[in-house]
Structure formats: C-alpha cells, structure tokens
Coordinates of C-alpha atoms and ligand atoms in Angstrom, one line a residue:
X1 CA 12.9 -43.5 6.9
X2 CA 10.1 -43.2 9.8
X3 CA 6.9 -41.2 10.0
X4 CA 6.7 -38.6 12.8
X5 CA 3.4 -36.9 13.6
X6 CA 3.5 -33.4 14.6
X7 CA 1.1 -32.3 17.2
X8 CA -0.4 -28.7 18.5
X9 CA 2.3 -27.7 21.2
X10 CA 1.0 -25.9 24.3
X11 CA -1.1 -23.0 23.6
X12 CA 0.1 -20.6 26.7
X13 CA -3.5 -21.1 28.3
X14 CA -5.6 -21.2 25.0
X15 CA -8.2 -23.7 24.8
X16 CA -8.6 -23.8 21.0
X17 CA -6.7 -22.2 18.0
X18 CA -7.6 -21.5 14.4
X19 CA -5.0 -22.9 11.5
X20 CA -4.9 -19.4 9.3
X21 CA -1.3 -20.6 7.4
X22 CA -0.2 -23.8 5.7
X23 CA 3.3 -22.7 5.4
X24 CA 5.3 -25.8 3.5
X25 CA 4.3 -27.7 0.3
X26 CA 3.8 -31.3 1.0
X27 CA 6.9 -32.9 -0.6
X28 CA 8.9 -30.3 0.1
X29 CA 12.2 -30.7 2.6
X30 CA 12.1 -29.0 6.1
X31 CA 14.6 -28.0 8.2
X32 CA 14.4 -28.1 11.9
X33 CA 12.4 -25.0 13.1
X34 CA 11.3 -24.2 10.2
X35 CA 7.6 -22.8 10.6
X36 CA 5.4 -25.4 9.5
X37 CA 1.9 -23.6 10.0
X38 CA 0.4 -20.5 11.8
X39 CA -2.1 -20.8 14.3
X40 CA -4.1 -17.9 15.6
X41 CA -6.4 -17.5 19.1
X42 CA -8.0 -14.4 19.8
X43 CA -5.2 -12.9 21.2
X44 CA -2.2 -14.2 19.7
X45 CA -0.7 -15.8 16.6
X46 CA 2.1 -18.6 16.9
X47 CA 4.2 -20.3 14.4
X48 CA 4.9 -24.2 14.8
X49 CA 8.0 -25.1 13.8
X50 CA 9.2 -28.5 12.7
X51 CA 10.7 -30.5 15.6
X52 CA 12.4 -32.7 13.1
X53 CA 14.4 -32.1 9.7
X54 CA 12.7 -33.9 7.1
X55 CA 10.1 -33.8 4.4
X56 CA 6.6 -32.8 4.7
X57 CA 4.4 -36.0 3.7
X58 CA 1.0 -34.1 4.3
X59 CA -0.9 -31.8 6.5
X60 CA -3.8 -33.5 8.8
X61 CA -5.3 -30.1 9.1
X62 CA -6.6 -27.5 6.6
X63 CA -6.4 -23.5 6.6
X64 CA -9.4 -22.5 8.7
X65 CA -9.7 -25.5 10.8
X66 CA -9.7 -25.3 14.7
X67 CA -7.2 -27.5 16.7
X68 CA -6.4 -27.8 20.6
X69 CA -3.5 -29.0 21.9
X70 CA -2.2 -32.6 21.1
X71 CA -4.0 -32.6 17.9
X72 CA -2.4 -34.0 14.7
X73 CA -1.2 -31.5 12.8
X74 CA 1.3 -32.9 10.0
X75 CA 3.1 -36.1 9.1
X76 CA 6.6 -35.7 8.5
X77 CA 9.0 -38.3 6.8
X78 CA 12.5 -38.2 8.7
X79 CA 15.4 -40.6 8.0
X80 CA 15.6 -43.6 10.0
X81 CA 18.8 -42.6 11.9
X82 CA 17.1 -39.3 13.1
X83 CA 14.0 -41.3 13.7
X84 CA 15.8 -43.8 15.8
X85 CA 18.0 -41.0 17.5
X86 CA 14.5 -39.0 18.1
X87 CA 13.2 -41.2 20.7
X88 CA 16.5 -41.2 22.9
X89 CA 16.8 -37.7 22.3
X90 CA 13.0 -37.4 23.5
X91 CA 13.8 -39.5 26.5
X92 CA 17.1 -37.4 27.5
X93 CA 14.9 -34.6 27.4
X94 CA 12.4 -36.0 29.4
X95 CA 15.0 -37.0 31.9
X96 CA 16.4 -33.3 31.7
X97 CA 13.0 -32.1 32.5
X98 CA 12.5 -34.3 35.6
X99 CA 15.9 -33.0 36.6
X100 CA 14.7 -29.7 36.1
X101 CA 11.4 -29.9 37.6
X102 CA 12.8 -30.1 41.3
X103 CA 14.7 -26.9 40.8
X104 CA 11.7 -25.5 39.4
X105 CA 9.6 -26.2 42.3
X106 CA 12.4 -25.0 44.5
X107 CA 11.9 -21.2 42.1
X108 CA 8.3 -21.6 42.6
X109 CA 8.6 -22.1 46.4
X110 CA 11.3 -19.4 46.5
X111 CA 8.7 -16.9 44.7
X112 CA 5.9 -17.6 47.2
X113 CA 8.5 -17.1 49.9
X114 CA 9.8 -14.0 48.8
X115 CA 6.0 -12.8 47.8
X116 CA 5.2 -13.0 51.6
X117 CA 8.5 -11.4 53.0
X118 CA 8.8 -8.6 50.4
X119 CA 7.0 -5.9 48.7
X120 CA 9.0 -6.1 45.5
X121 CA 8.9 -8.5 42.8
X122 CA 11.4 -8.6 40.3
X123 CA 10.1 -9.9 36.9
X124 CA 12.5 -11.4 34.4
X125 CA 12.0 -13.1 31.0
X126 CA 10.9 -16.7 31.4
X127 CA 12.1 -19.6 29.4
X128 CA 11.9 -18.7 26.0
X129 CA 13.2 -22.3 24.6
X130 CA 16.7 -21.0 23.6
X131 CA 19.5 -18.8 25.0
X132 CA 19.2 -16.6 22.3
X133 CA 19.5 -12.6 22.9
X134 CA 16.2 -11.2 22.0
X135 CA 15.5 -7.5 21.0
X136 CA 13.2 -5.7 22.9
X137 CA 10.9 -3.7 20.7
X138 CA 8.3 -2.3 22.8
X139 CA 8.1 -1.4 26.6
X140 CA 4.2 -1.7 27.2
X141 CA 3.8 -0.3 30.9
X142 CA 5.1 2.7 32.5
X143 CA 6.5 3.3 35.9
X144 CA 3.5 3.8 38.5
X145 CA 1.2 1.6 36.4
X146 CA -1.4 -0.7 37.9
X147 CA -1.0 -3.9 36.4
X148 CA -2.8 -7.5 36.9
X149 CA -1.0 -10.8 36.7
X150 CA -0.9 -11.7 32.5
X151 CA -0.7 -8.1 31.4
X152 CA 1.9 -7.5 28.7
X153 CA 5.2 -5.9 30.3
X154 CA 7.5 -5.8 27.5
X155 CA 7.3 -7.4 23.6
X156 CA 10.3 -9.2 22.5
X157 CA 11.2 -9.9 18.9
X158 CA 13.3 -12.7 17.3
X159 CA 13.8 -13.6 13.9
X160 CA 10.8 -16.1 14.0
X161 CA 8.2 -14.5 16.0
X162 CA 7.4 -11.9 18.7
X163 CA 6.5 -12.5 22.3
X164 CA 4.7 -10.8 24.8
X165 CA 6.4 -11.0 28.3
X166 CA 3.5 -11.1 30.4
X167 CA 3.8 -10.2 34.3
X168 CA 3.6 -12.8 36.8
X169 CA 2.1 -10.7 39.4
X170 CA -0.2 -7.9 40.0
X171 CA 0.9 -4.9 41.4
X172 CA 2.5 -1.4 40.6
X173 CA 5.4 -1.1 38.4
X174 CA 8.0 0.8 40.3
X175 CA 10.9 0.2 38.0
X176 CA 11.7 -0.6 34.4
X177 CA 14.9 -2.3 33.8
X178 CA 14.6 -3.0 30.3
X179 CA 14.7 -0.6 27.5
X180 CA 13.6 -0.7 23.8
X181 CA 16.4 -2.1 21.5
X182 CA 18.4 -3.9 24.4
X183 CA 18.5 -7.6 24.2
X184 CA 17.4 -10.0 26.7
X185 CA 17.4 -13.7 26.9
X186 CA 15.8 -16.1 29.6
X187 CA 16.0 -14.7 32.9
X188 CA 16.8 -11.2 31.8
X189 CA 15.6 -8.5 33.8
X190 CA 12.2 -6.7 32.7
X191 CA 10.8 -4.7 35.6
X192 CA 10.4 -4.3 39.5
X193 CA 6.8 -4.4 40.8
X194 CA 5.2 -3.5 44.3
X195 CA 3.2 -6.4 44.5
X196 CA -0.5 -6.0 45.7
X197 CA -0.9 -6.1 49.3
X198 CA 2.5 -5.1 50.2
X199 CA 3.0 -2.9 53.4
X200 CA 3.2 0.5 52.5
X201 CA 6.3 2.9 53.1
X202 CA 8.9 -0.2 53.3
X203 CA 12.6 0.7 52.3
X204 CA 12.2 -0.7 48.7
X205 CA 16.1 -0.2 47.9
X206 CA 17.4 -2.9 50.4
X207 CA 14.6 -5.5 49.1
X208 CA 15.3 -4.7 45.6
X209 CA 18.5 -6.1 46.4
X210 CA 17.5 -9.3 48.0
X211 CA 18.5 -12.3 46.1
X212 CA 16.4 -12.5 42.7
X213 CA 14.1 -15.3 42.0
X214 CA 14.3 -16.5 38.3
X215 CA 10.9 -17.4 37.1
X216 CA 12.1 -20.6 35.0
X217 CA 9.6 -22.3 32.8
X218 CA 10.2 -26.1 31.9
X219 CA 10.9 -26.7 28.5
X220 CA 8.5 -29.6 26.7
X221 CA 10.3 -32.6 25.5
X222 CA 11.2 -31.9 21.6
X223 CA 7.9 -33.5 20.0
X224 CA 5.7 -31.0 22.1
X225 CA 8.4 -28.0 21.7
X226 CA 6.4 -26.8 18.5
X227 CA 5.8 -23.3 19.5
X228 CA 8.6 -20.7 19.5
X229 CA 8.1 -20.3 23.1
X230 CA 6.1 -22.5 25.8
X231 CA 5.8 -22.3 29.3
X232 CA 4.2 -24.5 31.8
X233 CA 1.0 -23.9 33.5
X234 CA 2.3 -22.8 36.6
X235 CA 4.4 -20.0 35.2
X236 CA 3.6 -17.0 33.1
X237 CA 3.3 -17.8 29.3
X238 CA 5.1 -15.7 26.7
X239 CA 2.3 -15.1 24.1
X240 CA 3.6 -15.0 20.4
X241 CA 1.5 -12.2 19.2
X242 CA 1.0 -10.2 16.3
X243 CA 1.0 -6.6 18.1
X244 CA 4.6 -5.3 17.9
X245 CA 6.7 -3.0 16.1
X246 CA 9.7 -4.1 13.9
X247 CA 12.9 -2.2 12.5
X248 CA 10.9 -1.5 9.3
X249 CA 7.7 -0.5 10.5
X250 CA 7.6 3.0 11.1
X251 CA 3.9 3.1 11.9
X252 CA 1.9 2.6 14.6
X253 CA 1.8 -1.4 14.4
X254 CA -0.7 -1.9 17.2
X255 CA -3.3 -1.6 14.4
X256 CA -1.2 -4.1 12.3
X257 CA -3.0 -7.4 12.1
X258 CA -0.3 -9.9 11.1
X259 CA 1.2 -13.2 12.1
X260 CA 5.1 -13.6 13.1
X261 CA 5.7 -15.4 9.6
X262 CA 4.4 -12.4 7.7
X263 CA 6.0 -10.0 9.9
X264 CA 9.6 -11.6 9.0
X265 CA 8.4 -11.7 5.5
X266 CA 7.8 -8.0 5.2
X267 CA 11.3 -7.2 7.0
X268 CA 13.2 -9.3 5.0
X269 CA 11.4 -7.4 1.8
X270 CA 11.9 -3.8 3.6
X271 CA 7.8 -3.8 3.7
X272 CA 6.4 -1.4 5.7
X273 CA 3.3 -3.7 6.8
X274 CA 1.0 -0.1 7.5
X275 CA 0.9 0.1 3.7
X276 CA -0.4 -3.4 2.9
X277 CA -3.9 -4.0 2.7
X278 CA -4.9 -7.6 4.5
X279 CA -7.4 -9.8 2.6
X280 CA -7.3 -12.3 5.4
X281 CA -10.1 -13.0 8.1
X282 CA -10.7 -9.7 9.6
X283 CA -8.5 -8.0 7.6
X284 CA -5.5 -9.9 8.5
X285 CA -2.5 -9.3 6.4
X286 CA -1.2 -12.6 4.7
X287 CA 2.1 -13.5 2.9
X288 CA 0.3 -13.2 -0.4
X289 CA -0.6 -9.9 0.2
X290 CA 2.9 -8.8 1.2
X291 CA 4.0 -10.3 -2.1
X292 CA 1.3 -8.6 -3.8
X293 CA 2.2 -5.2 -2.4
X294 CA 5.9 -6.0 -3.3
X295 CA 4.9 -6.6 -6.9
X296 CA 2.8 -3.5 -7.4
X297 CA 5.5 -1.6 -6.0
X298 CA 8.1 -3.2 -8.4
X299 CA 5.9 -2.3 -11.3
X300 CA 5.2 1.2 -10.2
X301 CA 8.7 2.1 -9.4
X302 CA 9.8 0.4 -13.2
X303 CA 7.0 2.5 -14.9
X304 CA 8.5 5.9 -13.7
X305 CA 12.2 6.3 -14.1
X306 CA 15.2 8.4 -13.5
X307 CA 14.6 11.2 -10.9
X308 CA 10.8 10.6 -11.7
X309 CA 10.1 9.4 -8.1
X310 CA 7.2 6.6 -7.6
X311 CA 4.8 7.3 -5.1
X312 CA 6.0 4.3 -2.9
X313 CA 5.5 5.0 1.0
X314 CA 2.2 6.6 0.7
X315 CA -0.3 4.8 3.0
X316 CA -2.6 2.7 0.9
X317 CA -6.5 3.6 1.4
X318 CA -7.7 0.8 3.8
X319 CA -9.8 -1.9 2.4
X320 CA -13.4 -1.5 3.5
X321 CA -16.3 -3.9 3.5
X322 CA -19.2 -1.5 1.9
X323 CA -21.7 -4.5 2.8
X324 CA -22.2 -3.1 6.2
X325 CA -23.5 -0.3 4.9
X326 CA -25.9 -1.5 2.5
X327 CA -26.9 -3.7 -1.1
X328 CA -23.4 -3.8 -2.8
X329 CA -22.0 -5.7 -6.2
X330 CA -18.7 -5.9 -6.9
X331 CA -17.8 -5.1 -10.7
X332 CA -14.7 -5.8 -12.4
X333 CA -12.8 -2.9 -14.1
X334 CA -12.3 -3.1 -17.9
X335 CA -8.9 -2.9 -19.0
X336 CA -9.1 0.7 -20.0
X337 CA -10.4 1.6 -16.7
X338 CA -7.5 0.0 -14.8
X339 CA -4.9 1.6 -17.2
X340 CA -6.5 4.7 -16.8
X341 CA -6.6 4.2 -12.8
X342 CA -3.1 3.4 -12.9
X343 CA -2.0 6.0 -15.6
X344 CA -3.9 8.9 -13.2
X345 CA -2.2 7.7 -10.0
X346 CA 1.2 7.6 -11.5
X347 CA 0.6 10.9 -13.2
X348 CA -0.8 12.4 -9.9
X349 CA 1.8 11.4 -7.9
X350 CA 4.8 12.2 -9.9
X351 CA 3.8 15.7 -11.6
X352 CA 3.4 18.8 -9.3
X353 CA 0.5 20.1 -11.1
X354 CA -0.4 23.7 -11.6
X355 CA -3.9 24.6 -13.0
X356 CA -4.5 27.8 -14.8
X357 CA -7.7 29.3 -15.7
X358 CA -9.2 31.7 -18.1
X359 CA -12.1 32.4 -20.6
X360 CA -11.8 32.7 -24.4
X361 CA -14.5 34.7 -26.1
X362 CA -15.3 32.6 -29.1
X363 CA -18.3 34.9 -30.0
X364 CA -16.9 35.3 -33.5
X365 CA -15.5 31.7 -33.6
X366 CA -19.0 30.3 -33.2
X367 CA -20.5 32.7 -35.9
X368 CA -18.0 31.0 -38.3
X369 CA -18.5 27.9 -37.3
X370 CA -22.0 28.0 -37.9
X371 CA -21.7 29.7 -41.0
X372 CA -19.7 26.4 -42.1
X373 CA -23.0 24.4 -41.9
X374 CA -24.1 24.1 -45.3
X375 CA -20.4 23.2 -46.5
X376 CA -19.9 20.9 -43.8
X377 CA -23.2 18.9 -44.9
X378 CA -22.0 18.9 -48.6
X379 CA -18.5 17.6 -47.5
X380 CA -20.0 15.3 -45.0
X381 CA -17.9 16.6 -42.2
X382 CA -19.4 17.6 -38.8
X383 CA -17.0 20.7 -37.4
X384 CA -17.4 21.4 -33.9
X385 CA -15.5 23.8 -31.6
X386 CA -13.0 21.2 -30.4
X387 CA -11.6 21.4 -34.3
X388 CA -10.8 25.1 -33.7
X389 CA -9.3 24.1 -30.2
X390 CA -7.0 21.4 -31.7
X391 CA -5.8 24.2 -34.5
X392 CA -5.5 26.8 -32.0
X393 CA -3.3 24.5 -29.3
X394 CA -1.2 23.5 -32.0
X395 CA -0.5 27.1 -32.9
X396 CA 0.0 28.0 -29.4
X397 CA 2.4 25.0 -28.8
X398 CA 4.4 26.1 -31.8
X399 CA 4.6 29.4 -30.6
X400 CA 5.4 28.4 -26.8
X401 CA 7.7 25.4 -27.3
X402 CA 7.9 24.8 -23.4
X403 CA 4.9 23.0 -24.0
X404 CA 6.0 20.8 -26.4
X405 CA 8.8 19.3 -24.2
X406 CA 9.2 15.9 -22.1
X407 CA 11.8 15.4 -19.0
X408 CA 14.3 12.8 -19.9
X409 CA 14.3 10.1 -17.6
X410 CA 18.1 10.6 -16.5
X411 CA 16.4 13.7 -14.9
X412 CA 19.3 15.8 -16.5
X413 CA 17.5 16.6 -19.6
X414 CA 14.6 17.8 -21.6
X415 CA 13.5 16.6 -24.9
X416 CA 12.2 19.2 -27.1
X417 CA 9.8 18.0 -29.9
X418 CA 9.7 19.7 -33.1
X419 CA 6.3 17.6 -34.3
X420 CA 3.1 19.0 -33.2
X421 CA 0.6 16.1 -32.3
X422 CA -2.7 16.4 -30.1
X423 CA -3.9 13.9 -28.0
X424 CA -7.7 14.1 -27.8
X425 CA -9.6 12.7 -24.8
X426 CA -12.6 10.7 -25.7
X427 CA -15.3 9.3 -23.6
X428 CA -16.0 5.7 -24.3
X429 CA -18.6 3.3 -22.8
X430 CA -15.3 1.1 -22.1
X431 CA -13.4 4.1 -20.7
X432 CA -11.3 6.9 -21.3
X433 CA -8.8 6.9 -24.2
X434 CA -6.7 9.2 -25.8
X435 CA -6.2 9.1 -29.7
X436 CA -3.8 11.5 -31.3
X437 CA -4.4 14.0 -34.0
X438 CA -1.0 14.1 -36.1
X439 CA 0.8 16.7 -37.2
X440 CA -2.1 19.2 -36.4
X441 CA 0.0 22.3 -37.0
X442 CA 0.1 21.5 -40.7
X443 CA -3.6 20.7 -41.2
X444 CA -6.8 23.1 -41.6
X445 CA -9.9 22.7 -39.9
X446 CA -11.5 20.3 -42.5
X447 CA -8.7 18.0 -42.1
X448 CA -8.7 18.1 -38.1
X449 CA -12.3 17.7 -38.2
X450 CA -12.1 14.7 -40.1
X451 CA -9.3 13.1 -37.8
X452 CA -11.7 14.1 -35.0
X453 CA -14.5 12.4 -36.6
X454 CA -12.7 8.8 -37.7
X455 CA -10.8 8.8 -34.4
X456 CA -13.5 9.5 -31.9
X457 CA -15.5 6.7 -34.0
X458 CA -12.8 4.3 -33.6
X459 CA -12.3 5.0 -30.0
X460 CA -16.4 4.5 -29.4
X461 CA -16.2 1.3 -31.5
X462 CA -13.0 0.2 -29.5
X463 CA -11.0 -0.1 -32.6
X464 CA -8.6 2.3 -32.1
X465 CA -4.7 0.8 -32.6
X466 CA -1.9 1.6 -30.4
X467 CA -0.3 3.6 -33.1
X468 CA -3.4 5.7 -33.0
X469 CA -2.7 6.6 -29.3
X470 CA 1.0 7.0 -29.6
X471 CA 3.1 10.3 -29.9
X472 CA 0.9 12.7 -28.2
X473 CA 2.6 16.3 -27.3
X474 CA -0.3 17.8 -25.3
X475 CA -3.7 16.6 -24.8
X476 CA -7.3 18.2 -25.2
X477 CA -9.8 17.2 -22.8
X478 CA -13.3 18.8 -23.7
X479 CA -16.3 18.4 -21.7
X480 CA -17.7 21.2 -23.4
X481 CA -20.7 19.2 -24.7
X482 CA -21.5 17.6 -21.1
X483 CA -21.0 20.7 -19.1
X484 CA -19.4 22.3 -16.1
X485 CA -17.8 25.7 -15.5
X486 CA -14.2 24.6 -15.0
X487 CA -11.9 21.5 -13.4
X488 CA -8.3 20.7 -12.8
X489 CA -7.3 17.9 -15.7
X490 CA -4.3 15.9 -14.8
X491 CA -1.3 16.3 -17.0
X492 CA -0.8 13.0 -19.2
X493 CA 2.8 12.6 -18.5
X494 CA 5.3 12.4 -19.9
X495 CA 3.6 15.5 -22.0
X496 CA 3.6 18.7 -19.6
X497 CA 0.5 20.4 -20.4
X498 CA -3.0 19.4 -20.8
X499 CA -6.2 21.7 -21.7
X500 CA -9.5 21.2 -20.1
X501 CA -12.4 22.9 -21.8
X502 CA -15.8 23.2 -20.1
X503 CA -19.2 24.4 -21.5
X504 CA -18.9 27.9 -23.3
X505 CA -22.0 30.3 -22.0
X506 CA -23.1 33.9 -22.6
X507 CA -21.9 36.3 -20.1
X508 CA -21.9 40.1 -20.0
X509 CA -18.5 41.3 -20.6
X510 CA -17.5 45.0 -20.2
X511 CA -16.4 46.6 -23.6
X512 CA -15.2 49.6 -22.4
X513 CA -18.4 51.6 -22.4
X514 CA -21.3 48.7 -22.1
X515 CA -21.4 45.1 -21.1
X516 CA -22.1 43.1 -24.2
X517 CA -23.4 39.8 -24.3
X518 CA -20.5 37.6 -25.2
X519 CA -20.1 33.6 -25.7
X520 CA -17.3 33.0 -23.4
X521 CA -15.4 29.3 -23.5
X522 CA -13.9 28.0 -19.8
X523 CA -10.1 26.8 -20.0
X524 CA -8.3 25.1 -17.8
X525 CA -4.5 24.7 -18.4
X526 CA -3.0 22.0 -16.0
X527 CA 0.8 22.0 -16.5
X528 CA 4.0 20.1 -15.2
X529 CA 5.5 22.8 -12.8
X530 CA 9.1 21.0 -13.1
X531 CA 8.9 21.8 -16.7
X532 CA 6.9 24.8 -17.2
X533 CA 6.9 28.1 -15.2
X534 CA 3.9 30.0 -14.5
X535 CA 5.2 32.6 -17.0
X536 CA 5.2 30.3 -19.6
X537 CA 1.9 29.0 -18.8
X538 CA 0.4 32.7 -18.6
X539 CA 2.2 33.3 -22.0
X540 CA 0.6 30.3 -23.6
X541 CA -3.1 30.9 -22.1
X542 CA -2.8 34.4 -23.5
X543 CA -1.8 33.1 -26.8
X544 CA -4.4 30.6 -27.0
X545 CA -7.1 33.0 -26.0
X546 CA -6.3 35.4 -28.1
X547 CA -6.3 32.8 -31.2
X548 CA -9.7 31.5 -30.2
X549 CA -10.9 35.1 -29.8
X550 CA -9.7 36.1 -33.4
X551 CA -9.1 33.2 -35.3
X552 CA -7.7 35.1 -38.0
X553 CA -5.0 35.0 -36.3
X554 CA -4.8 31.1 -37.3
X555 CA -3.8 32.3 -40.6
X556 CA -0.8 33.9 -39.6
Ligands
LIG1 N1 -19.2 24.7 -25.1 C1 -20.5 24.5 -25.4 N2 -20.8 23.5 -26.5 C2 -20.0 22.8 -27.1 C3 -18.6 22.5 -26.6 C4 -18.5 23.7 -25.7 N3 -17.2 23.5 -24.8 N4 -18.0 21.8 -27.4 C5 -18.7 21.2 -28.0 N5 -19.9 21.5 -28.0 C6 -21.1 21.0 -28.9 C7 -20.6 21.4 -30.0 O1 -20.8 22.4 -30.7 C8 -21.8 20.0 -30.3 O2 -22.9 20.5 -30.7 P1 -23.5 21.1 -32.2 O3 -23.8 19.5 -32.7 O4 -25.0 21.5 -31.8 O5 -22.6 22.0 -32.7 C9 -22.1 19.0 -29.3 O6 -21.4 19.9 -28.1 C10 -21.4 18.2 -29.0 O7 -20.0 18.6 -29.2 P2 -19.0 17.5 -29.0 O8 -18.0 17.8 -28.2 O9 -19.2 16.0 -28.6 O10 -17.8 17.3 -30.5 P3 -16.8 16.6 -31.1 O11 -17.5 15.3 -31.2 O12 -16.3 17.5 -31.5 O13 -16.0 16.1 -29.5 C11 -14.9 14.5 -28.4 C12 -15.2 14.8 -29.7 C13 -14.1 13.2 -28.7 C14 -13.9 15.6 -27.7 C15 -16.0 14.3 -27.2 O14 -17.1 13.3 -27.7 C16 -15.6 13.7 -26.2 O15 -15.5 12.5 -25.9 N6 -15.7 14.4 -25.0 C17 -15.4 13.9 -23.8 C18 -14.0 14.4 -23.4 C19 -13.8 13.7 -21.8 O16 -14.1 12.8 -21.4 N7 -12.9 14.5 -21.0 C20 -12.4 14.0 -19.9 C21 -11.1 13.3 -19.8 S1 -10.5 13.5 -18.2 O17 -11.6 12.5 -17.4

C-alpha cells in the first residue's frame, strides 16, 4: 500500500478556485477517473477525477476552501503494485510528453506561419484528454460574428463534463463546421475564422483547402491530469463549464447554475434542472437539491394515482432572498400548515375547477334561527347559520347524487357514496382543519349544532382524532362570520364539491312590484369538472338556494 497525494491540476488560467463539492466519503473506494471533488472559478466548474484507483484516506481541503494549482487536495491509498507501477507510468508519460513537445512546437510554429500567409484560420477541438467522441450540445457563435481570442465557439458535453471550446484567434466567423448533435473528438473541425488584420477580398476557398494546422495540447503527466480536460498555457484551454444544455434539459440552460457532477446526476435521474431550486452559494444547484426534488416528485406522484396526473413538469417558483428588500424572519410551518399547503397544491393541480355563484335569501331562515334563541340557551346549544347550511347541503347531496361521488384511482370508474358526511373547514391558530359531521342527512338542526360545537371546539384545542376528519363527502367553508362577498374555494379532493359561504347582507331584491330588503347569503360552489357538469352544478345550487330560502322544504 502507498499513499498518493492528489493535487489541483491545471486550472486553464484561473489563479485560484473554490472547492464546492466533495464527492467521496473518506474510506470509500474510488475508481480511476471517479470525480473526487468539484472546483469552481468565477467562470467555470470542473470535476477533479482521481488519477488512481484506490481508497480515499482523507481530503486535505474542505468545502468552501480556496485552492490554486498544485495544492494538495486529497490523500489516496493505492495498492503497492499500482504505486510501484505508477511512477514508471508517470515517467513514461513525461517521456511521451517530451516526445510530443517538439511536435507541438512545430504545430505552433506552423500556426504562426499560416497566420502570416493566410487570412483564414481553421479552429479545431484541442486535446480533450482522450480519443472519445463528445456531443456538440451548443453552437455559441453565428456566421459573421466578430469574436475575440478565448470566446466560446461551441460547447461539448461528455458523460462527466461540459466543456467550452474557445477560439484560439480573434476574427470573424466565416464558416461553422459543426452542428448541434454532432460528435467531435480531439482535432475535430469547429469553425473557420477570418483572422483579424487579414487582407480583404482574398480567395478564401483556396485558402480553406490549404493544409490544416491541428492545434494540439500536450497532455500532462497522470498525477496532474486531474481535470477532465487540460491544456498548456500556449494552447487555448477547454473550460469545463456549467452553462450548457443536456438532453433532459429542455429549458434555457444558460440560466442554470450547476456543476457537471450535478448535471450528470440530473441527467441520470431525468430531472430538468430548470425546475430545481439551488440552495448553494449564489443559488447554485447541488446534488442534494436534485435528490430533494426527486424525493418530492416521488411523494407527489405516489399521493396521486391512476389517471389523476401529478403537477410534475411545472417550473418551480425561484427561491428569493427577501432580506435584500428589508427586515425578515423565517418561521417554521406547523405540521397542519405543511399538510394544508401540500393538499391545496395537489388539489389545485389535479382538479379542473369551476366555481359557480348564487345568493340565497335567508331572511326567513334567520328569523327562525333567532326565534330559537331561548330554547338554544335552555339546551346549551348554539345554533348558527352553519347548522342550517350543513343540513341544506346534506339534502342537496341526497337530491343531486352526482356531488356525492369520487373518481376511482383507475380513471375508469366513479364511486357513488350512499352515506352523507359533511366536512366543515375550521380556522384554528395551528392552521386549517376539516372535521366531518357524519350522517348529516339523518340529523336535525340541534344535533348538527351540537356536532359543530364539539368538532369546532376539538379543532381549536388541537384534539381532533384522525377518525373525526375522515369520510367526508362534501366540504363547507364558511367565512360568513369573517366577511367578504365571495371566493373560489379549492375542492377537497377526492371529494368533488365544496361550498364557500360569505357574509350575508341586506340587499334590495325585486319582488315583482317593489324592491324589498332581504338578507342575502352569498354562496360559491366549486366543483371538479371531471365528475360534475355545469348542469349538475346548476341544479345542485338551485336546490340549495331553494332550501335555504324556505327551510320548510328541509322537512320534506
Ligand atoms: N353571514 C353573516 N353572519 C354569519 C354568517 C354569515 N354567513 N355565518 C355565521 N355568522 C355569524 C353567526 O350568526 C354568529 O353570530 P351570532 O353569534 O350573532 O349568531 C357569528 O357569525 C359566528 O359564527 P360562526 O360562523 O363562527 O359560527 P359557527 O360556530 O357555526 O362556525 C366554523 C363554525 C367552524 C365554521 C367557524 O368558526 C370557522 O372556523 N370558520 C372559518 C372557516 C374557514 O376558515 N374557511 C376557509 C377555509 S379555506 O381557506
């Protein structure tokens, strides 16, 4: 066994870079070329692959450290045989490098000669450290563009990294020889430039056909080949960047801030990084962000079944640092608030909502309710409009059974319920809960009022049991005591209807000969249009309005 120190490789010109990801757990085995860590400069991120197979003993840097070329970054334990053979290999590479150097020098001098003699310059892919053919994923320039030396011409993407191919010359792009989707390897033709200072009106065709000078880079010895791609100072560097698109990324990936390792993970998992909120420095997307996104997506899709599609694919709302606008504090959501948020989003995304409005004339209902005051006090039961609403909804469900259905998970059936339980939204300090008044159609106003008092009390004290909140067929959400003239409640899926009730008001109502002052109750009926048609909803609402307008019908 021998310990090898891995150092920071050629950074393509960057003086110092940040360590932004440590990819291996100390003690874990690493294969040759496995990414050990990710470095990031102002412009680029790059994976540092392991120069040996072995075991990572420890990192010599931490996430967030700043390092420069040659700094020690990790200790690897490698087998003795490999260690022994490593040096000769490295030596062999150095020898090979020495042998290559003259060729490179010849190439460089040939470039210079050609530059003087010709106005066109063929730009090819420099040494990318292997013979592998790599996908062209972006053409960054157009014919006619004026570009400076170092400007990106195309972007390549391998399994491990994305790479900008910069121009080795300043000039005008007169031909682009690669297209998106092509595969290029070292020496592959990228573009032809008319180099700056070239004579105007020359016969470019003949010059294009002149012998091509390959702009090759010298591959460093293995202990230094830690970056996916490197280049000598004299040659244009291939930058490993975080600004390219991948197969699975359909969005404008120029705005996506993620390193190659994260992009590869996203590609493997089929995640569109445009939907992932980055939690790293400057909003950079990290591996954990991708994993968290997948976890949420899986939870979301398992909670919606069959044909009830999830909302996946909808772009995430970007995370914003509100502190830039003023004083803020971050407050943890209660469990109920988190559940409500999740359920509301699920229902809003899954259910095609329609909301229908009407007013019920509750003048007589209120007169009757008030007439119960003495008896209410005697019984110790508070009777509010909500009790009459629950009773009237139960009767309307009985008369309009379409509203007492749920879609089956297979998308092929609906379930017709023959019991009538009404959920009642209760506003509590911990959040919104919906206890259920069971068999509301079989109960009178006193009994329903007792249920309302008991369930609302339990809800406010946080003492509801799961069974108290199960089995609802339809939900009532009454904001009448709070105010408002109308709202669009969200269906409490798999129920298919919900009634929102706003504050009753005296309004002038035409009675055929006069405007009479009547107490009008605004009703808002939201329904799942997959199960309920507009006609069904119209009939339900008309029936409900009739019952509330003349509660004698409730006795029929
Ligand atoms: N118009 C005018 N006044 C109304 C009314 C209406 N639609 N509904 C109720 N009131 C009056 C009541 O008559 C009562 O006054 P009195 O005591 O003088 O009779 C007062 O307002 C309080 O009524 P209430 O609605 O609180 O009565 P309740 O106990 O029967 O209601 C409950 C229980 C649970 C529905 C209610 O407390 C509640 O939590 N409502 C909020 C529901 C909610 O948050 N919905 C939104 C969900 S989606 O975000």
